[in-house]
PDB file of C-alpha atoms in Angstrom:
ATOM      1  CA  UNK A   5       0.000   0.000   0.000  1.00 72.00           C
ATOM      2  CA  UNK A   6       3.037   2.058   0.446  1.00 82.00           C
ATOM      3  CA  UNK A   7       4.613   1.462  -2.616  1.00 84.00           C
ATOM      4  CA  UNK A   8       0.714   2.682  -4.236  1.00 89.00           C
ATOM      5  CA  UNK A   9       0.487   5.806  -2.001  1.00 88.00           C
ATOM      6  CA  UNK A  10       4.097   6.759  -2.885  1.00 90.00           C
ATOM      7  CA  UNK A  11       3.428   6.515  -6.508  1.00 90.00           C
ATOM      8  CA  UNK A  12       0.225   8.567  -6.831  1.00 90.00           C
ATOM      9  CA  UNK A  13       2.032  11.260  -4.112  1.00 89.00           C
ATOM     10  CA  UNK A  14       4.437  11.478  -7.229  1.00 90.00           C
ATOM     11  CA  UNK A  15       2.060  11.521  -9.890  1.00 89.00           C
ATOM     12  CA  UNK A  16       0.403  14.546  -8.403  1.00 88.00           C
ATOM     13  CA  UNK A  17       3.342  16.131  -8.010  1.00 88.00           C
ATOM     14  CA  UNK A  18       4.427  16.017 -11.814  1.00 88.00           C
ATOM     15  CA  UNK A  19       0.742  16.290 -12.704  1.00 85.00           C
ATOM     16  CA  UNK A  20       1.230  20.324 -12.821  1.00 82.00           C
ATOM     17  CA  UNK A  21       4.360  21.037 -14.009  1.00 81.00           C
ATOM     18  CA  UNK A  22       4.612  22.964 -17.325  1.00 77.00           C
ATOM     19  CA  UNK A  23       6.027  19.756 -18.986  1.00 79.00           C
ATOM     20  CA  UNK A  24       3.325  17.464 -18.515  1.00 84.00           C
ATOM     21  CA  UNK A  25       0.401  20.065 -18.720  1.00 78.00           C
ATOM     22  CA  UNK A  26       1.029  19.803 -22.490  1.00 79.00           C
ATOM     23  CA  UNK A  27      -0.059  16.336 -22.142  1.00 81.00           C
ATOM     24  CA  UNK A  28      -3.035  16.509 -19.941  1.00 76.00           C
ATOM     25  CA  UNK A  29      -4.890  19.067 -22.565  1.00 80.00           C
ATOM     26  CA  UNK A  30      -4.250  17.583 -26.114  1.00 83.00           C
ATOM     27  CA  UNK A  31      -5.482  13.724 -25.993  1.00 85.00           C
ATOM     28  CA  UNK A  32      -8.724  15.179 -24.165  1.00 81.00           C
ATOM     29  CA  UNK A  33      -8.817  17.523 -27.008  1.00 85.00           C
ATOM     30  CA  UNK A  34      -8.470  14.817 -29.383  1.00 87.00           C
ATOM     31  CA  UNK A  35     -10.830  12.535 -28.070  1.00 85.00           C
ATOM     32  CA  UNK A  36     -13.743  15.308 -27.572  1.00 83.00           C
ATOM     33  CA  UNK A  37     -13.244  16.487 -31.057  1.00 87.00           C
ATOM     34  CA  UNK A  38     -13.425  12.915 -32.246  1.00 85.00           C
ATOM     35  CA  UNK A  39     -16.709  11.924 -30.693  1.00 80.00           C
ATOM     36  CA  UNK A  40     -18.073  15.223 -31.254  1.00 80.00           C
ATOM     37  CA  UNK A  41     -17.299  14.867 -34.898  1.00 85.00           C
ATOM     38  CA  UNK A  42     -18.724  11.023 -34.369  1.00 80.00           C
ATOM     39  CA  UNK A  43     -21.330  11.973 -32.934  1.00 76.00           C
ATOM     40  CA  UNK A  44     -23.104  14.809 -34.783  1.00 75.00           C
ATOM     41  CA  UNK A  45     -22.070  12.554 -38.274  1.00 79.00           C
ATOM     42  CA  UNK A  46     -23.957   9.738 -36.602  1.00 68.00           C
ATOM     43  CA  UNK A  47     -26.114  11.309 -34.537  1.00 70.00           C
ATOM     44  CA  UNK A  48     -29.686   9.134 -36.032  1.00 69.00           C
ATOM     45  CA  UNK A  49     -27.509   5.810 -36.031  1.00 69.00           C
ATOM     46  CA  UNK A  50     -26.621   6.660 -32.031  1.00 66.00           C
ATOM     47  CA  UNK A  51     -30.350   7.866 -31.083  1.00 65.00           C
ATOM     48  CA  UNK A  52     -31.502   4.747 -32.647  1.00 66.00           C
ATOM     49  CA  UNK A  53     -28.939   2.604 -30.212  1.00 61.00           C
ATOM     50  CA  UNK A  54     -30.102   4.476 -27.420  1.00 61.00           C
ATOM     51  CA  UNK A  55     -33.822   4.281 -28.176  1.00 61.00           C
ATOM     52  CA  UNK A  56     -33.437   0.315 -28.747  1.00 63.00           C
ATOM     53  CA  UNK A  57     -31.735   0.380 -25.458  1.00 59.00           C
ATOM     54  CA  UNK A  58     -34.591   1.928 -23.845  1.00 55.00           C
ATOM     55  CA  UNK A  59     -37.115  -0.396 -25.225  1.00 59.00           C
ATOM     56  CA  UNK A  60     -35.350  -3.605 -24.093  1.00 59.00           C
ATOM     57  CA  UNK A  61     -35.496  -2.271 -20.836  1.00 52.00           C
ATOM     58  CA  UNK A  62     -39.230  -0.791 -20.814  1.00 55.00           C
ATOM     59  CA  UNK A  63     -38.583   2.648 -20.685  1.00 56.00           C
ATOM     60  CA  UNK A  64     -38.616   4.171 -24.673  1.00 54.00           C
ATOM     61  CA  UNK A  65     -42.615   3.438 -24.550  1.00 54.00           C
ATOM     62  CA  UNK A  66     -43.301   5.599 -21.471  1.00 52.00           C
ATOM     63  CA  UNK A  67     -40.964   8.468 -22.541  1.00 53.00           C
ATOM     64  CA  UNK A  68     -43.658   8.175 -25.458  1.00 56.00           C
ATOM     65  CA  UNK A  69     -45.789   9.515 -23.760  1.00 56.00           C
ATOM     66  CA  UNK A  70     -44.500  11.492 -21.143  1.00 53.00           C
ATOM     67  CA  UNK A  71     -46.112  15.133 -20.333  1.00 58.00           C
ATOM     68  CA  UNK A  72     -44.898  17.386 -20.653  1.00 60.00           C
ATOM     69  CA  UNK A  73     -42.317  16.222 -24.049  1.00 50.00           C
ATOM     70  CA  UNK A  74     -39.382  18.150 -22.798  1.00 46.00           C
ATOM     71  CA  UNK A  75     -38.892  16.389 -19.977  1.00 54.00           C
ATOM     72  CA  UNK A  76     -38.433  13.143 -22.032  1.00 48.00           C
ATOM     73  CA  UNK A  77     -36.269  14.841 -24.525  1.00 54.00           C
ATOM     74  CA  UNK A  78     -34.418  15.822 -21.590  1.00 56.00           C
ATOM     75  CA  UNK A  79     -34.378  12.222 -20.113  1.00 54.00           C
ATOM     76  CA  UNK A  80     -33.285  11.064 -23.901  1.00 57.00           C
ATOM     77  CA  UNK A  81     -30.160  13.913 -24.077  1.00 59.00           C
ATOM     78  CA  UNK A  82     -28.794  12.540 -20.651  1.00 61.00           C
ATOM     79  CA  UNK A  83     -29.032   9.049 -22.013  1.00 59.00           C
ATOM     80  CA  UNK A  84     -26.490  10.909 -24.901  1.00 59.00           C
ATOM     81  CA  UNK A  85     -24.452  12.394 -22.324  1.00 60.00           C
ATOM     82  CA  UNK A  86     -23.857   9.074 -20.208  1.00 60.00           C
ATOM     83  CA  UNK A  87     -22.568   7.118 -23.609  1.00 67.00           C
ATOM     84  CA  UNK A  88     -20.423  10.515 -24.895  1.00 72.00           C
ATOM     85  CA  UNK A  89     -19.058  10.884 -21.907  1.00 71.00           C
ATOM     86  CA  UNK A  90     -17.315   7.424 -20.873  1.00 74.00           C
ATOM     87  CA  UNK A  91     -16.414   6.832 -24.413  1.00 77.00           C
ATOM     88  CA  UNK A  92     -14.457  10.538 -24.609  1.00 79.00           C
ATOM     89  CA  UNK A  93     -12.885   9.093 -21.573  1.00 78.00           C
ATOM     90  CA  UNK A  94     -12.252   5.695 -22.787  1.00 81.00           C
ATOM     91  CA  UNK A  95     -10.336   6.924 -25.953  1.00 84.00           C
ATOM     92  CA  UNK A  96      -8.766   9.887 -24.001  1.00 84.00           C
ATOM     93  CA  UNK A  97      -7.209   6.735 -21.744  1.00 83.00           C
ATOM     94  CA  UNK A  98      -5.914   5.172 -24.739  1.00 85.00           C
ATOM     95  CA  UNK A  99      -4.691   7.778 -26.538  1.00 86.00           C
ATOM     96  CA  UNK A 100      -2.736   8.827 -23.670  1.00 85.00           C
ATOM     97  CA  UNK A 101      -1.443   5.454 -23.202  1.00 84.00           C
ATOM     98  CA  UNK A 102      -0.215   4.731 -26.464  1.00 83.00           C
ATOM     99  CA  UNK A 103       0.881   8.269 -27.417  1.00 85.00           C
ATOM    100  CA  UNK A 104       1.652  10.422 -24.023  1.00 86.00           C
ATOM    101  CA  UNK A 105       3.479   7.701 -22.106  1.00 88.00           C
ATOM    102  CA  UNK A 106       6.596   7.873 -24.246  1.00 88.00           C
ATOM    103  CA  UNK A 107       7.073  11.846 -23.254  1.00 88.00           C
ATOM    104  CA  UNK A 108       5.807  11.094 -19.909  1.00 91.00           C
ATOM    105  CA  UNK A 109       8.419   8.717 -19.133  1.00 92.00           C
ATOM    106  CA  UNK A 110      11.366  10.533 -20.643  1.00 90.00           C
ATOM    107  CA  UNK A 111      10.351  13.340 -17.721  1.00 90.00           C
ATOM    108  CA  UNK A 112       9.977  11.161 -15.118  1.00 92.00           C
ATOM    109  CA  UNK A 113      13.251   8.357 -16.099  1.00 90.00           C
ATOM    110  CA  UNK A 114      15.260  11.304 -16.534  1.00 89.00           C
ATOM    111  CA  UNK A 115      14.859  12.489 -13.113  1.00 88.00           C
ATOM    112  CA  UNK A 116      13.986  10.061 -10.858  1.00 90.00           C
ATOM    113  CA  UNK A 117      15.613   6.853 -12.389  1.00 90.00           C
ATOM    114  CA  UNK A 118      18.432   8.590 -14.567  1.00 89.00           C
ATOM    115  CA  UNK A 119      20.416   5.177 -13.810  1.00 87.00           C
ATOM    116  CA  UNK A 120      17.867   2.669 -15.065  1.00 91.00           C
ATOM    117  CA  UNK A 121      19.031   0.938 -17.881  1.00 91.00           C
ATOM    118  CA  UNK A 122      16.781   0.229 -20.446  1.00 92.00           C
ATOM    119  CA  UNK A 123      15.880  -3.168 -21.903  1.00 91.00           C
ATOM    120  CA  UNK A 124      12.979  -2.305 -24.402  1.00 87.00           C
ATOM    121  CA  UNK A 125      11.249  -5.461 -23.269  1.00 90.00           C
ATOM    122  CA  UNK A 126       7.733  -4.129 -25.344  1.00 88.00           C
ATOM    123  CA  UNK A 127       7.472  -2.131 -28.698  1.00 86.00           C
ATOM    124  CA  UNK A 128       4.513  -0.415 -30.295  1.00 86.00           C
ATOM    125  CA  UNK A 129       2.673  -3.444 -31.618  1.00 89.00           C
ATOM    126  CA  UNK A 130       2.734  -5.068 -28.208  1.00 91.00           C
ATOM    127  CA  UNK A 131       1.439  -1.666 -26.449  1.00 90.00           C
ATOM    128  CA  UNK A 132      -1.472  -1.653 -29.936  1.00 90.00           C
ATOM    129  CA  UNK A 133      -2.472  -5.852 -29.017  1.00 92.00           C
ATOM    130  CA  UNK A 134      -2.534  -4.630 -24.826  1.00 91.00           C
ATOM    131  CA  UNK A 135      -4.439  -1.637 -25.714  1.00 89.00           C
ATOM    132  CA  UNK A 136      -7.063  -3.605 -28.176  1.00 90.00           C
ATOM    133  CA  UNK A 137      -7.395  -6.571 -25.266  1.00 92.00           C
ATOM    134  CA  UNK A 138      -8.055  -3.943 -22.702  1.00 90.00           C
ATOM    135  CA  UNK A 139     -10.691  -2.415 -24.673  1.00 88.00           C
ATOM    136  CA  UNK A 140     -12.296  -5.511 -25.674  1.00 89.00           C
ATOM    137  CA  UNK A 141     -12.563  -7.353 -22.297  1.00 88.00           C
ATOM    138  CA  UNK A 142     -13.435  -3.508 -20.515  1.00 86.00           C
ATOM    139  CA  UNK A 143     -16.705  -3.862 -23.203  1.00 82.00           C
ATOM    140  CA  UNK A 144     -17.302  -7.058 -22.732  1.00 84.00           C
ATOM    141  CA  UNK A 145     -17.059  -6.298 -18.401  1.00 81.00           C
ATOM    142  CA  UNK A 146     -19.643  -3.781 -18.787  1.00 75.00           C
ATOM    143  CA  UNK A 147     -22.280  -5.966 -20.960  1.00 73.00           C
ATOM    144  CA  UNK A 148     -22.199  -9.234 -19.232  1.00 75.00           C
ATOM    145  CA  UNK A 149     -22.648  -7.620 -15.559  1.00 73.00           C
ATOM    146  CA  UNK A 150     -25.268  -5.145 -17.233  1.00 65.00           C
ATOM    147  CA  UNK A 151     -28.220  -7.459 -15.202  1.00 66.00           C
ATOM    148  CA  UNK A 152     -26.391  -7.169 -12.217  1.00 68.00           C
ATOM    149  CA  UNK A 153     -27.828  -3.352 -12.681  1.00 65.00           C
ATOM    150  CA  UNK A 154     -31.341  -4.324 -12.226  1.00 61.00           C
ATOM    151  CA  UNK A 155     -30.490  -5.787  -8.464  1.00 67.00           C
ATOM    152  CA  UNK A 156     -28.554  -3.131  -7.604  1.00 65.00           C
ATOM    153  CA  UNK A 157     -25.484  -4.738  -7.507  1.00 69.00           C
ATOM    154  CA  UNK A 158     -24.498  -2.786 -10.874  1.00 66.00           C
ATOM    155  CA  UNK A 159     -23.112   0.366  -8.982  1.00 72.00           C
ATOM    156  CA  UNK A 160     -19.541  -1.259  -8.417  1.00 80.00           C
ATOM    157  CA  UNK A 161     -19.383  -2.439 -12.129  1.00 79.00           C
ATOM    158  CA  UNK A 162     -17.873   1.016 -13.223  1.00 81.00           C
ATOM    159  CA  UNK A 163     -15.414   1.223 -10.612  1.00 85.00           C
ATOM    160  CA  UNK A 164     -14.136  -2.487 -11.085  1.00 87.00           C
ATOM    161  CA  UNK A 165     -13.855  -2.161 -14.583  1.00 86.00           C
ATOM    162  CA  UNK A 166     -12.455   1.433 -14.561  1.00 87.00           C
ATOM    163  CA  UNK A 167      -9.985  -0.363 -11.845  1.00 91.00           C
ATOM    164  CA  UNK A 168      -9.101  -3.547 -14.888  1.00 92.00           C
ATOM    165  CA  UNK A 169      -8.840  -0.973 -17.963  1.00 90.00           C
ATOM    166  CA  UNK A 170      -6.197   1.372 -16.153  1.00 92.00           C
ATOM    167  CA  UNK A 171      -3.969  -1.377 -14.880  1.00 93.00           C
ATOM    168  CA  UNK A 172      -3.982  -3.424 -17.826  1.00 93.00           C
ATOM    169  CA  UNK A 173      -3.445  -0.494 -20.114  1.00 89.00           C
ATOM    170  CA  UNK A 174      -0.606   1.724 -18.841  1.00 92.00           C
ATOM    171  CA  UNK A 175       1.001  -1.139 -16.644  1.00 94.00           C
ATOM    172  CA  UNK A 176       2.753  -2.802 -20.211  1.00 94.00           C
ATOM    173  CA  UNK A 177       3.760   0.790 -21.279  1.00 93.00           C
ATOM    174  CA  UNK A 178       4.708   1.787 -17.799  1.00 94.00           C
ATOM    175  CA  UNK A 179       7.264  -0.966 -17.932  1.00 95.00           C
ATOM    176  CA  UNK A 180       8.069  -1.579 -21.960  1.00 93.00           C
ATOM    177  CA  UNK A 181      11.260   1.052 -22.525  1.00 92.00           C
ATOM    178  CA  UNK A 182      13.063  -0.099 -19.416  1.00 94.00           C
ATOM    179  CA  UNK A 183      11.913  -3.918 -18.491  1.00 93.00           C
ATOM    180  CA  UNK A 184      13.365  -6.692 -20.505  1.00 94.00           C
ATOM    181  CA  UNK A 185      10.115  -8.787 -21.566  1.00 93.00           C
ATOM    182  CA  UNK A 186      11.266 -11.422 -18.683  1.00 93.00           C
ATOM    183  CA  UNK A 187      10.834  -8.361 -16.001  1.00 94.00           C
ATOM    184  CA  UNK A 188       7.785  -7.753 -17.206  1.00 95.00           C
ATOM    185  CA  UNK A 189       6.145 -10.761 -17.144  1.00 94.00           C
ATOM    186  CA  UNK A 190       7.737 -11.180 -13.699  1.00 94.00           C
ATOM    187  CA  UNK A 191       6.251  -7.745 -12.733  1.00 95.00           C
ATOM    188  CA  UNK A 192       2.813  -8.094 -13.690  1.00 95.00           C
ATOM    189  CA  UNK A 193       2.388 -11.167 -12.050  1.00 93.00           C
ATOM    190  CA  UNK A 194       4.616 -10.398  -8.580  1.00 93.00           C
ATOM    191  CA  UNK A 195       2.848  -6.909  -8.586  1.00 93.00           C
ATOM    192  CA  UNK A 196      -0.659  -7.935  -9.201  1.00 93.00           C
ATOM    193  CA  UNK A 197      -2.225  -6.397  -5.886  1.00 93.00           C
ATOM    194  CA  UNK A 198      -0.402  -3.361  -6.885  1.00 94.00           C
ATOM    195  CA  UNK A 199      -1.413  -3.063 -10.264  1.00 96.00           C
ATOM    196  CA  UNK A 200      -4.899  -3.065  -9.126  1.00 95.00           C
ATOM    197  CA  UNK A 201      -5.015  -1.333  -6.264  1.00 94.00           C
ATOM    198  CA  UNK A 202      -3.291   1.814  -8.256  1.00 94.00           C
ATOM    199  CA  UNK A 203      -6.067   0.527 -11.222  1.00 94.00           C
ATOM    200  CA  UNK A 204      -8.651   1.373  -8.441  1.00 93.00           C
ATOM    201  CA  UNK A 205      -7.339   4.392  -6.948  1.00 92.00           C
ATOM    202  CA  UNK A 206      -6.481   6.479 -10.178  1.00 91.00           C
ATOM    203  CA  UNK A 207      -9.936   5.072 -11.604  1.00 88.00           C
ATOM    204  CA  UNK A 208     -11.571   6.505  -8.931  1.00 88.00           C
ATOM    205  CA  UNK A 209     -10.473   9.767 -10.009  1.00 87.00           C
ATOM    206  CA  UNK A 210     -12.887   9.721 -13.437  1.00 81.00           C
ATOM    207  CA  UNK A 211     -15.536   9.995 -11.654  1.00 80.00           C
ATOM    208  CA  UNK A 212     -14.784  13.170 -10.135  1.00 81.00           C
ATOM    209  CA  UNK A 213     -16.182  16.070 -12.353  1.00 78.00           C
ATOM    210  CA  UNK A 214     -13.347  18.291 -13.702  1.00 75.00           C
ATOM    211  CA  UNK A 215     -11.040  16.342 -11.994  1.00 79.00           C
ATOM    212  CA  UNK A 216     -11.405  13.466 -14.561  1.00 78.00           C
ATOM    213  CA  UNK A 217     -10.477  15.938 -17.370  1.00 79.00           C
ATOM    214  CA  UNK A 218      -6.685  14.968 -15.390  1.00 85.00           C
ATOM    215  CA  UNK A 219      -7.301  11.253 -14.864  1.00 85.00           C
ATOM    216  CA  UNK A 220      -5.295   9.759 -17.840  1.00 87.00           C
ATOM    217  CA  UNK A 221      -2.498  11.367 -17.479  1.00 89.00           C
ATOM    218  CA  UNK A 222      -2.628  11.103 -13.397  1.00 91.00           C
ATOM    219  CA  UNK A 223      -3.217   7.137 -13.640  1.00 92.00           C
ATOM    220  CA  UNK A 224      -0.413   7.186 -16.502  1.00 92.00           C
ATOM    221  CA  UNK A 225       2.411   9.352 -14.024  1.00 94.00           C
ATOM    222  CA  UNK A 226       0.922   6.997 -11.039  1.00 95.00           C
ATOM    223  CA  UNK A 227       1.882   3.200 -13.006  1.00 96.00           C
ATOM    224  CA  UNK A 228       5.487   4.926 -14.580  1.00 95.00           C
ATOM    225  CA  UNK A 229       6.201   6.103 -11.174  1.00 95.00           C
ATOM    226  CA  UNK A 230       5.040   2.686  -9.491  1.00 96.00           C
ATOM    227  CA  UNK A 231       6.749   0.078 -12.378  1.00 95.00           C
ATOM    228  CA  UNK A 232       9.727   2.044 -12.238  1.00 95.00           C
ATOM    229  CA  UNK A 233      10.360   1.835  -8.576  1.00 94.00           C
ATOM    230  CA  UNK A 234       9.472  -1.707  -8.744  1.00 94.00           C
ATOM    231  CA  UNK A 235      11.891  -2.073 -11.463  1.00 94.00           C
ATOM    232  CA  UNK A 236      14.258  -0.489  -9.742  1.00 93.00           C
ATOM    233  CA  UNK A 237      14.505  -2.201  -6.578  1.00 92.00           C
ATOM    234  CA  UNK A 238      14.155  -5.638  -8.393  1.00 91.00           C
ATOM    235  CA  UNK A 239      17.265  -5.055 -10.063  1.00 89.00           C
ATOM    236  CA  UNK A 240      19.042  -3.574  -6.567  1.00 88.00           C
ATOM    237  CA  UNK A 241      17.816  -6.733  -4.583  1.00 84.00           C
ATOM    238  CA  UNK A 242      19.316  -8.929  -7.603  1.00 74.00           C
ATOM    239  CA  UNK A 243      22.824  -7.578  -7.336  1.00 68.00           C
ATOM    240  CA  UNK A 244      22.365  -7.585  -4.121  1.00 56.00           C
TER     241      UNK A 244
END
């Protein structure tokens, strides 16, 4: 728990410096502009997703005819707003993972591990097939608890699988410049706890209004700062 606490202490204390604020605004940017352009393209094709949604679960026929209308138009836009908003998120997560952590790193290597030697254990089509596996299996967490929803269970689902998607995407790039691919594999399954406690406690921070505009790049600073200490004091206690 240490090791976690010490790691996300360090993350917010890069999380504001002039380097890194570069990299906090431009994959939100990115990803809002993509959705937005997304969404007003496809904007029929999404209402129609939503509206089917609805229906399965019984509610599109008594937004019908709800009195007065704008209240179910309202209903209907924050049905919009609850799919825009996780996916901006979601992409904002990857794009920072596949495409901020090499900068991030440099910053924080070059100061805090200036010594580490690197190993280049991963490369870019690893960090693509981890990114597409996270995605896939985060989806696939969200629609096969979806009944757990209607017994109230459902309220932990976005938490646990905020908690899996961070830790299985920035953990690999975390560790892919420095880590040969035996440390790594060694890593992620020595540091599993870890992993997912810091998956949980960065995650926690998207669902913090304007806070979560920070999240990827906080949960990306927390796992380089937590695999490279790790790192580090595996290869110490090996000479040693």
């Amino acid at each position: 728990m240490t090791a976690i606490l010490d790691a996300t202490a360090r993350a917010l204390r890069d999380l504001f410096s002039l380097r890194v604020l570069w990299v906090v605004v431009w994959p939100m940017l990115v990803a809002l502009l993509l959705w937005l352009v997304l969404g007003v393209t496809f904007w029929g094709t999404f209402s129609g997703w939503i509206a089917q949604g609805l229906d399965a679960l019984g509610i599109q026929a008594w937004l019908t005819d709800l009195e007065p209308v704008w209240i179910a138009h309202g209903i209907q836009l924050m049905a919009h707003l609850m799919l825009f908003v996780p996916l901006v998120m979601l992409t904002a997560l990857v794009i920072t993972a596949l495409f901020g952590m090499p900068a991030l790193i440099r910053i924080v290597a070059g100061r805090d591990y200036p010594g580490l030697e690197r190993e280049s254990g991963g490369g870019l089509a690893g960090s693509l097939w981890n990114a597409a596996i996270a995605i896939v299996l985060f989806v696939a967490l969200w629609l096969v608890t979806l009944p757990l929803w209607l017994i109230g269970i459902g309220v932990i689902v976005p938490f646990v699988a905020a908690a899996y998607l961070n830790q299985r995407l920035f953990r690999y790039d975390a560790l892919a410049e420095h880590a040969s691919a035996a440390e790594m594999a060694e890593l992620f399954k020595k540091e599993r706890n870890g992993w997912w406690g810091l998956g949980l406690l960065t995650g926690l921070v998207q669902f913090v209004p304007l806070l979560n505009l920070l999240g990827p790049v906080f949960a990306a600073l927390a796992f380089i700062h937590f695999a490279l200490a790790r790192l580090d004091q595996r290869r110490t206690s090996s000479v040693g």
